[in-house]
PDB file of C-alpha atoms in Angstrom:
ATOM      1  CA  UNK A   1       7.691  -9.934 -15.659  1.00 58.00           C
ATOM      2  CA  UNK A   2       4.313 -10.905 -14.351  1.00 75.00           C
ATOM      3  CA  UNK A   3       2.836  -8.677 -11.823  1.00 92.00           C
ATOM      4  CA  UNK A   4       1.272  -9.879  -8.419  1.00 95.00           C
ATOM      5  CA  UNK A   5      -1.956 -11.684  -9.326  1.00 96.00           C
ATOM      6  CA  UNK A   6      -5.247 -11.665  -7.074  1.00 97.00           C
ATOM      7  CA  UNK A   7      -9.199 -13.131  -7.762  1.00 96.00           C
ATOM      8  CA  UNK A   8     -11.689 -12.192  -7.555  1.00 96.00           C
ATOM      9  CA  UNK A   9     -11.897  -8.505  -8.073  1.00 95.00           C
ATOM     10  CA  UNK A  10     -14.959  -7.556  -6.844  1.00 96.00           C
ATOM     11  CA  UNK A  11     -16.837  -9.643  -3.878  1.00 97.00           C
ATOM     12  CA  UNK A  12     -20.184  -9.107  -2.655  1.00 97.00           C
ATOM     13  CA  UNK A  13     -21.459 -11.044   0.253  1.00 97.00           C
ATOM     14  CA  UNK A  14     -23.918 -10.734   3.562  1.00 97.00           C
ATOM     15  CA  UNK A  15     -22.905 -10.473   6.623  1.00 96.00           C
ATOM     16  CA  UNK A  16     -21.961 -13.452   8.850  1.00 96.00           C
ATOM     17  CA  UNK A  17     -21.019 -15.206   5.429  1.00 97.00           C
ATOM     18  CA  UNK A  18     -17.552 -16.412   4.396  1.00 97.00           C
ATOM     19  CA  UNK A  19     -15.558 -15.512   1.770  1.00 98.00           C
ATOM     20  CA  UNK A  20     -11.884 -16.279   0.595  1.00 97.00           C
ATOM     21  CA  UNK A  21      -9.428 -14.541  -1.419  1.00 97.00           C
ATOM     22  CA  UNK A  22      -6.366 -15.765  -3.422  1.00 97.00           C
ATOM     23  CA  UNK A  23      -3.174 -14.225  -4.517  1.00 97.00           C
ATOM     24  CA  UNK A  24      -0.108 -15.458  -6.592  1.00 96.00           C
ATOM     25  CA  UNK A  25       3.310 -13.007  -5.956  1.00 96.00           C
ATOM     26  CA  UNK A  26       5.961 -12.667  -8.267  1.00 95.00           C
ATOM     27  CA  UNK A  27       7.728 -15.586  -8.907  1.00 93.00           C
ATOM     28  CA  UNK A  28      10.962 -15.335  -6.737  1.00 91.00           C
ATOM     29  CA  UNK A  29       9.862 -13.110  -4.051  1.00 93.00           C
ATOM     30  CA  UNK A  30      10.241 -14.554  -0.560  1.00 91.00           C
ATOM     31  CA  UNK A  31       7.590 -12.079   0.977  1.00 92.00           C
ATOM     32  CA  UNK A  32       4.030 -11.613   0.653  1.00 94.00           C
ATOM     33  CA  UNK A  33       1.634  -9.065   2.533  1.00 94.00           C
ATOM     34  CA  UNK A  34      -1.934  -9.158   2.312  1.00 97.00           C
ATOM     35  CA  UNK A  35      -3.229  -5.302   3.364  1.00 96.00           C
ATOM     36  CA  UNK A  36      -6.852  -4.069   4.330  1.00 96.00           C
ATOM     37  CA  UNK A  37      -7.597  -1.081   2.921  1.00 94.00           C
ATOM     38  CA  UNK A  38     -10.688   0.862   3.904  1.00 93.00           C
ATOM     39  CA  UNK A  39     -12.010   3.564   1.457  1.00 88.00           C
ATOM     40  CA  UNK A  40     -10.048   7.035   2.032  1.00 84.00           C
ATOM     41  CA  UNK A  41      -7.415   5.579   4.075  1.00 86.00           C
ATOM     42  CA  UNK A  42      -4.078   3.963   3.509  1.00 87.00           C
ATOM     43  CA  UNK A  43      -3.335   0.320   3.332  1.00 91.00           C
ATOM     44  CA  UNK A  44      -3.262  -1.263   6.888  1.00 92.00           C
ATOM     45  CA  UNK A  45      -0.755  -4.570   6.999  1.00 92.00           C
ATOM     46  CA  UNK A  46      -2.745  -7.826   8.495  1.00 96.00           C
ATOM     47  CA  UNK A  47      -0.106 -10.787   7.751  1.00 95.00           C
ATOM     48  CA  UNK A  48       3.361 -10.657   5.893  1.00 92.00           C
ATOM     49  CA  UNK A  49       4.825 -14.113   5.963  1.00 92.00           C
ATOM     50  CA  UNK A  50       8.426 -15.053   4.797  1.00 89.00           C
ATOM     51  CA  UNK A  51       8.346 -18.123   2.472  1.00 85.00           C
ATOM     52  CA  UNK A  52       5.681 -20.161   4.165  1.00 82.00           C
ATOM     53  CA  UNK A  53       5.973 -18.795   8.055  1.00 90.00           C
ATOM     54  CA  UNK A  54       4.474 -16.043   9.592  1.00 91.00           C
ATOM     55  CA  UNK A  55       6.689 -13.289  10.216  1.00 88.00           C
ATOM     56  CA  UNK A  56       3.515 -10.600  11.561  1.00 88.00           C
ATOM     57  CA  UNK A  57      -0.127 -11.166  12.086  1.00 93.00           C
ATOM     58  CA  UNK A  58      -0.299  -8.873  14.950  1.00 90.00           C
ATOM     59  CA  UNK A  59      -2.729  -6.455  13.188  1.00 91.00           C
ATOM     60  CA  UNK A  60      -5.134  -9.552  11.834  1.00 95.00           C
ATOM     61  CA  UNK A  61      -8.540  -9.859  14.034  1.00 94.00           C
ATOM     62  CA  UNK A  62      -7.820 -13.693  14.360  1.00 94.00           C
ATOM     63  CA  UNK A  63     -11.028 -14.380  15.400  1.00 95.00           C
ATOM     64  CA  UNK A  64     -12.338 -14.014  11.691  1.00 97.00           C
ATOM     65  CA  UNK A  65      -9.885 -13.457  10.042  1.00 97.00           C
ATOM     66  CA  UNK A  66      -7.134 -16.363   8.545  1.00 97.00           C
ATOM     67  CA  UNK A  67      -4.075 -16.976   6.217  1.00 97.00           C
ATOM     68  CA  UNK A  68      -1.658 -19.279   5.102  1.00 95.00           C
ATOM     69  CA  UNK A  69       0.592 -19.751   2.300  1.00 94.00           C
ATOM     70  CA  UNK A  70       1.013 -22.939   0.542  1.00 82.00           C
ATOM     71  CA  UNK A  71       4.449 -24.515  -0.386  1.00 84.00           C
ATOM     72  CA  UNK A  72       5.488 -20.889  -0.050  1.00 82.00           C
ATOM     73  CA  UNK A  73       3.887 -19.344  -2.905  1.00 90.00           C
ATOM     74  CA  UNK A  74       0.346 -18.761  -3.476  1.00 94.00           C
ATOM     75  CA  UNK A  75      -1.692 -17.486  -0.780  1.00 96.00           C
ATOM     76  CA  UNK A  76      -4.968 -17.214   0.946  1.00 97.00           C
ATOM     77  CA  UNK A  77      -7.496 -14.516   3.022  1.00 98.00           C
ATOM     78  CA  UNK A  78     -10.165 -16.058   4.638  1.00 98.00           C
ATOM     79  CA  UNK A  79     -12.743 -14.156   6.706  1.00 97.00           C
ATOM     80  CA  UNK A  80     -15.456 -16.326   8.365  1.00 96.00           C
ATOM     81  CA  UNK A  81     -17.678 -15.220   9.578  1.00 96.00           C
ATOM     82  CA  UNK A  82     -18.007 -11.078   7.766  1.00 97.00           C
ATOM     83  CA  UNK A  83     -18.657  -8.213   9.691  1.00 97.00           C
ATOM     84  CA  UNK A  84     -20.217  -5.107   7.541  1.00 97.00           C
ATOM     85  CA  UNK A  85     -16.868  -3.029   8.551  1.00 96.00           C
ATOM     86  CA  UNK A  86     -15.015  -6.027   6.710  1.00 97.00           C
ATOM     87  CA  UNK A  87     -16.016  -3.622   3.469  1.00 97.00           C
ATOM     88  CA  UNK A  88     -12.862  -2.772   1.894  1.00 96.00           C
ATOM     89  CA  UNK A  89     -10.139  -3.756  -0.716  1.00 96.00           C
ATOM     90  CA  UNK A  90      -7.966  -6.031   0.191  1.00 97.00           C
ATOM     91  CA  UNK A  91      -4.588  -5.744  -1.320  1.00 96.00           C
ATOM     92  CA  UNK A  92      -1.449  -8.730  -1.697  1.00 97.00           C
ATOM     93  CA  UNK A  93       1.880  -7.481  -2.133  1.00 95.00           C
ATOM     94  CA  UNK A  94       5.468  -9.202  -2.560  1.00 94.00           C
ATOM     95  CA  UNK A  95       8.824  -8.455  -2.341  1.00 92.00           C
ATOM     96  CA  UNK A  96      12.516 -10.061  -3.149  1.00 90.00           C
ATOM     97  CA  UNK A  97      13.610  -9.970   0.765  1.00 83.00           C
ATOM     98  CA  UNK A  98      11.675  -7.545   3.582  1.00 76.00           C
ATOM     99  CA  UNK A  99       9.666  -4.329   3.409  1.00 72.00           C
ATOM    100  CA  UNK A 100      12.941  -2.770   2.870  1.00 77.00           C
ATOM    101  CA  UNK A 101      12.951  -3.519  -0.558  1.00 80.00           C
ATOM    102  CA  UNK A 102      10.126  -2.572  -3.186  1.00 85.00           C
ATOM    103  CA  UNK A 103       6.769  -4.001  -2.715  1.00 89.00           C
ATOM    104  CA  UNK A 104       4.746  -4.744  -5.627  1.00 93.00           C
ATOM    105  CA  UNK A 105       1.104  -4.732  -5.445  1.00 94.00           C
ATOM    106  CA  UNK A 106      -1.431  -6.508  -6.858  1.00 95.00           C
ATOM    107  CA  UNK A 107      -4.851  -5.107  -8.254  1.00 94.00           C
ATOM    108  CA  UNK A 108      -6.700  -5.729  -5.491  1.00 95.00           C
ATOM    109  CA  UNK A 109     -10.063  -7.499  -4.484  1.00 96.00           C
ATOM    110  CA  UNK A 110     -13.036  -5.344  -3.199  1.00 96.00           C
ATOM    111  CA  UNK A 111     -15.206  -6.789  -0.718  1.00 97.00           C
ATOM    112  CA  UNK A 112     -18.538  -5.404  -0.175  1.00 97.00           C
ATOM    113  CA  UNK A 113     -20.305  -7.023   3.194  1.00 97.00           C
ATOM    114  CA  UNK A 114     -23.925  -6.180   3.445  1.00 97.00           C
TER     115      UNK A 114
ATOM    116  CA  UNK B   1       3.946   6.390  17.781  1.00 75.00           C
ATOM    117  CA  UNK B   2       4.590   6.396  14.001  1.00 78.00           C
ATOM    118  CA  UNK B   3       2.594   8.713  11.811  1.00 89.00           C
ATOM    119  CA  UNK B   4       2.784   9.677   8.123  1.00 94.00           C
ATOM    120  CA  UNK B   5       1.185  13.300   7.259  1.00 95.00           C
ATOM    121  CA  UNK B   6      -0.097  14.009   3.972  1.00 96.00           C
ATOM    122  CA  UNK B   7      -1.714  17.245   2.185  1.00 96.00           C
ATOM    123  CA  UNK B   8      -3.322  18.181   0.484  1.00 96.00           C
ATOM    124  CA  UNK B   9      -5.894  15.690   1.166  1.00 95.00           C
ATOM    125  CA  UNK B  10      -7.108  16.101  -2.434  1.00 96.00           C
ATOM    126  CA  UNK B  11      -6.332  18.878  -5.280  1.00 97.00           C
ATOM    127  CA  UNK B  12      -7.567  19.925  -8.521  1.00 98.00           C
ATOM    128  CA  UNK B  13      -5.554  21.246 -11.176  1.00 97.00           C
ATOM    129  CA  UNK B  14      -5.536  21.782 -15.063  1.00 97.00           C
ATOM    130  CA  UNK B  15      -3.964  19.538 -17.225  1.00 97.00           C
ATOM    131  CA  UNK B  16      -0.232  21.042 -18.254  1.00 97.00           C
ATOM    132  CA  UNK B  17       0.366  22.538 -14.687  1.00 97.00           C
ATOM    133  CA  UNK B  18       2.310  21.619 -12.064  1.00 97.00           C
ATOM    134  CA  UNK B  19       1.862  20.437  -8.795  1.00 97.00           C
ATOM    135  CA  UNK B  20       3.945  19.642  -4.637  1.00 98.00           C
ATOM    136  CA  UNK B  21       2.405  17.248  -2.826  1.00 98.00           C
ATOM    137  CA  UNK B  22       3.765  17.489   0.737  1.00 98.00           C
ATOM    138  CA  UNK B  23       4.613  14.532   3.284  1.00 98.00           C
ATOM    139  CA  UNK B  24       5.166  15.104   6.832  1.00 97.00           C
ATOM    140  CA  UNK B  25       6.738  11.946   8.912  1.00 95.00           C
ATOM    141  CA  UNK B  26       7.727  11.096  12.676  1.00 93.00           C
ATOM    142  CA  UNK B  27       8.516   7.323  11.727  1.00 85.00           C
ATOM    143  CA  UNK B  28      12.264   6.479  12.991  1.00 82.00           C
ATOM    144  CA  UNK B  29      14.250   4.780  12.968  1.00 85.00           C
ATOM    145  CA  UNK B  30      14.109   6.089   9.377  1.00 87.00           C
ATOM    146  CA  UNK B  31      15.071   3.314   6.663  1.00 88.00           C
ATOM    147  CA  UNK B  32      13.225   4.686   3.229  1.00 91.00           C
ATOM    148  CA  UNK B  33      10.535   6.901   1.997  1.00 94.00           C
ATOM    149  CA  UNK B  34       8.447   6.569  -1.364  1.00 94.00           C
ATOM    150  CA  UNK B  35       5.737   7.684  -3.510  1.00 96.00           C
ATOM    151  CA  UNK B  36       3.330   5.242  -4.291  1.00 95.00           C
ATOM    152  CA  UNK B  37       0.478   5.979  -7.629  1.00 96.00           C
ATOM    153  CA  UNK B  38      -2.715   4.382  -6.754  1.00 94.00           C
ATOM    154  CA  UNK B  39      -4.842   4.603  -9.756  1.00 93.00           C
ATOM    155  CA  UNK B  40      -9.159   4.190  -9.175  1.00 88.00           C
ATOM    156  CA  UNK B  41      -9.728   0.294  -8.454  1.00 85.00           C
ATOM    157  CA  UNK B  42      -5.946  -0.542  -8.829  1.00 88.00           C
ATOM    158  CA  UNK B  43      -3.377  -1.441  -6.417  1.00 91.00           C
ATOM    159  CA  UNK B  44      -0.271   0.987  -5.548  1.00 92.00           C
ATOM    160  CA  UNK B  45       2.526   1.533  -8.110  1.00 93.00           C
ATOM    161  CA  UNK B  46       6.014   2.330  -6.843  1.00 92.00           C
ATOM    162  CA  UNK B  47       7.356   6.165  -8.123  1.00 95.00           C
ATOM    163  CA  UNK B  48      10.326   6.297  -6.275  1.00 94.00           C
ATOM    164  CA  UNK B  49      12.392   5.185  -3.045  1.00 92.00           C
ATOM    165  CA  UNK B  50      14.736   7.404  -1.423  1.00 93.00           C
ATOM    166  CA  UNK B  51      17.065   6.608   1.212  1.00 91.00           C
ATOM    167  CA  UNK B  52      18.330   8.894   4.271  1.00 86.00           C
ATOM    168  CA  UNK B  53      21.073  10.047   1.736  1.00 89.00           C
ATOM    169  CA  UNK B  54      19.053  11.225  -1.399  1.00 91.00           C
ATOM    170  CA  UNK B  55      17.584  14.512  -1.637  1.00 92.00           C
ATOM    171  CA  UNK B  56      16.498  14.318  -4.762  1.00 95.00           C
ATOM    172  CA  UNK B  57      15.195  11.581  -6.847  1.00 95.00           C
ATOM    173  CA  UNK B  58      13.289  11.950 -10.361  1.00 95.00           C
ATOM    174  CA  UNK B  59      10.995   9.635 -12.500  1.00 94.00           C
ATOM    175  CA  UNK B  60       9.738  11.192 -15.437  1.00 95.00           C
ATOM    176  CA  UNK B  61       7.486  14.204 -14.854  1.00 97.00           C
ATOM    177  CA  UNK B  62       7.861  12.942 -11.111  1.00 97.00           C
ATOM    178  CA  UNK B  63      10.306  14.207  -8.681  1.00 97.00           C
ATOM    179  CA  UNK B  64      10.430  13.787  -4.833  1.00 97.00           C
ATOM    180  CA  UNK B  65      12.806  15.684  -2.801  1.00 97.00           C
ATOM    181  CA  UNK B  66      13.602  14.305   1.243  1.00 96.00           C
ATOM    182  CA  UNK B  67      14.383  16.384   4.010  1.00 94.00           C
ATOM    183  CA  UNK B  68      15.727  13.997   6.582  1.00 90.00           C
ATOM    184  CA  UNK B  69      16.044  16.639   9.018  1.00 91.00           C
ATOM    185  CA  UNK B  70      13.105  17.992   9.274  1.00 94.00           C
ATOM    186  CA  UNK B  71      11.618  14.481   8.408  1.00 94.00           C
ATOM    187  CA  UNK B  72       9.556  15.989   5.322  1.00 96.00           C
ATOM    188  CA  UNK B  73       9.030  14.956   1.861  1.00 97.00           C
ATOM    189  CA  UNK B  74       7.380  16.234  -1.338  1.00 98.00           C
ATOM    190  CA  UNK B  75       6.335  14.943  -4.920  1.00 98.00           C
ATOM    191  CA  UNK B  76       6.451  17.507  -7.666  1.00 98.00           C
ATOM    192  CA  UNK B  77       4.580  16.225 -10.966  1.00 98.00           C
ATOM    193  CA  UNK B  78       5.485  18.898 -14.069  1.00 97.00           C
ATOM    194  CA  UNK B  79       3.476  19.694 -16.730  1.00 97.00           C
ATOM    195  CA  UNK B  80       0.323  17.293 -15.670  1.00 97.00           C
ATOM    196  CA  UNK B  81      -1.451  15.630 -17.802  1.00 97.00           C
ATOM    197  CA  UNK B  82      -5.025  13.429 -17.618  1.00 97.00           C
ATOM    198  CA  UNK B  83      -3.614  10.425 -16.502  1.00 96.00           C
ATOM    199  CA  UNK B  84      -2.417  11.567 -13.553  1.00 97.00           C
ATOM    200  CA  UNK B  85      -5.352  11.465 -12.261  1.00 97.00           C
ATOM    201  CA  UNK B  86      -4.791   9.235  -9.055  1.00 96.00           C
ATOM    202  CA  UNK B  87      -4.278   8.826  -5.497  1.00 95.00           C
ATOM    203  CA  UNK B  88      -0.678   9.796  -4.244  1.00 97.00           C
ATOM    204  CA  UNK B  89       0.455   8.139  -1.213  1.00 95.00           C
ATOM    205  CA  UNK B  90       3.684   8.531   1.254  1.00 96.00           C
ATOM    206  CA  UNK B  91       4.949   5.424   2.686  1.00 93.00           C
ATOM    207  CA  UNK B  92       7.985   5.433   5.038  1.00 92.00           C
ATOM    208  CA  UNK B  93       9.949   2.032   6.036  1.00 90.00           C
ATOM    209  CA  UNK B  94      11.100   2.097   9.527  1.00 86.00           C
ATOM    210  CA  UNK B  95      12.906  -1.073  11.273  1.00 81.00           C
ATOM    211  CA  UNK B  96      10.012  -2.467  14.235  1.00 73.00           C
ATOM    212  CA  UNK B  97      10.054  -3.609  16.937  1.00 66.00           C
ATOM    213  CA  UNK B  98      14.555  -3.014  17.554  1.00 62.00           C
ATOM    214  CA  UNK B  99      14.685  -6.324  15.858  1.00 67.00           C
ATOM    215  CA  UNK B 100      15.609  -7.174  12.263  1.00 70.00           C
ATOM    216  CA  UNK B 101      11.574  -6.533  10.781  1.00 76.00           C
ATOM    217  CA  UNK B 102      10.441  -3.788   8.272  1.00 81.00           C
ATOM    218  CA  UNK B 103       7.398  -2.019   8.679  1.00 83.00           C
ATOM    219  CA  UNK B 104       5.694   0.547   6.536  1.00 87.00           C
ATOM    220  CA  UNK B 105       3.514   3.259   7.840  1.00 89.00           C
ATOM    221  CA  UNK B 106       1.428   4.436   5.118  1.00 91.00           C
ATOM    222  CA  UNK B 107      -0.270   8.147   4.546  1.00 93.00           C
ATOM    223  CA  UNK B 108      -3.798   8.641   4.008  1.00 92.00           C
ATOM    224  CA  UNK B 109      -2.976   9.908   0.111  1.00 94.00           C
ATOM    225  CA  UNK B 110      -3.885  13.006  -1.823  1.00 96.00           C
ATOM    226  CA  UNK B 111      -6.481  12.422  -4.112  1.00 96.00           C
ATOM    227  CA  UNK B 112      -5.169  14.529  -7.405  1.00 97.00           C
ATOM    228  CA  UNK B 113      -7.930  15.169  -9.907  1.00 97.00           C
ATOM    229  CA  UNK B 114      -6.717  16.693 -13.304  1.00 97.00           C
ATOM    230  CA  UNK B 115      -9.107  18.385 -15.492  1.00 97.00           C
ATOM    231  CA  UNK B 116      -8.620  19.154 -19.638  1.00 96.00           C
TER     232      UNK B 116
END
């Protein structure tokens, strides 16, 4: 079984620029997370959509930060314009149903805003 | 407000000991608890999921034990070897908000280093 699928890996970009990430879930799974995660810290949810709606964005700094999921299966992070505390790894994760059930992570995409 | 405990923050041990890492939780209402292996540059892997019912749940040299009661958790890893060599990170799944939503609260991690 294919595992969650995110590019690019590594990011490097100045600050005020914009940069977008992409992620492909599981085939199958209804849900998909994207997660910030700062170095030394756990992952901290910004969007988890069910098929193609929005089920919670209430952690996303919508001012720079946007999402949306096409046709209900690939995905994408925008962040226009980067802050320097935007530095992090930012993780997409899927799952059959809800967060009740086992989320599977992809590999990640570091972002490094300077 | 919903907190997940971990400690050691980070441990080194010798390759073919063992090792507890402990997980402290005030997340309700509880739904599930695992252990997630976050490898250098990689995202989490999933150990194990226990429910309010398990006590005990083994994978491999891994084996987590819940305390429901006093809301704690551990993950024992026997007979360590190199590759273990990873983050280790509690994550507890807690219905939000009274309505039908999962959330998880995730744990900082312990960072376990294991040397030949």
């Amino acid at each position: 079984e294919a595992g969650v699928a995110q590019s690019p890996r590594y990011k490097i970009i100045e600050k005020r620029q914009s940069v977008a990430f992409w992620c492909n879930p599981i085939s199958g799974h209804a849900t998909l997370y994207w997660y910030q995660q700062i170095l030394g810290q756990g992952p901290k949810l910004l969007i988890q959509f069910q098929n193609n709606g929005v089920v919670d964005d209430s952690q996303l700094p919508k001012d720079r930060f946007s999402a949306e999921r096409l046709k209900g299966v690939d995905s994408t992070l925008k962040i226009q314009p980067a802050k320097l505390e935007d530095s992090a790894v930012y993780l997409c994760a899927s799952s059959l149903k809800d967060l009740n059930t086992e989320a599977f992570f992809g590999q990640g995409t570091r972002l490094t805003v300077v | 407000k919903n907190q997940v405990e971990q400690s050691p923050q980070s441990l080194i041990i010798l390759e073919g000991k063992n090792c507890t890492l402990q997980c402290n939780y005030t997340v309700s209402p509880f739904s599930n608890l695992r252990w997630y292996k976050q490898d250098t540059g990689r995202g989490p892997v999933s150990l194990t999921i226990m429910t309010f019912s398990e006590n005990t749940k083994s994978n491999g040299r891994y084996t987590a034990t819940l305390d429901a009661d006093t809301k704690q958790s551990s993950l024992h890893i026997t007979a360590s070897q190199l590759s273990d060599s990873a983050s280790y990170i509690c994550v507890v799944s807690a219905l939000a908000g009274g309505g039908s939503n999962y959330k998880l609260t995730f744990g900082k991690g312990t960072l376990l280093t294991v040397n030949p």
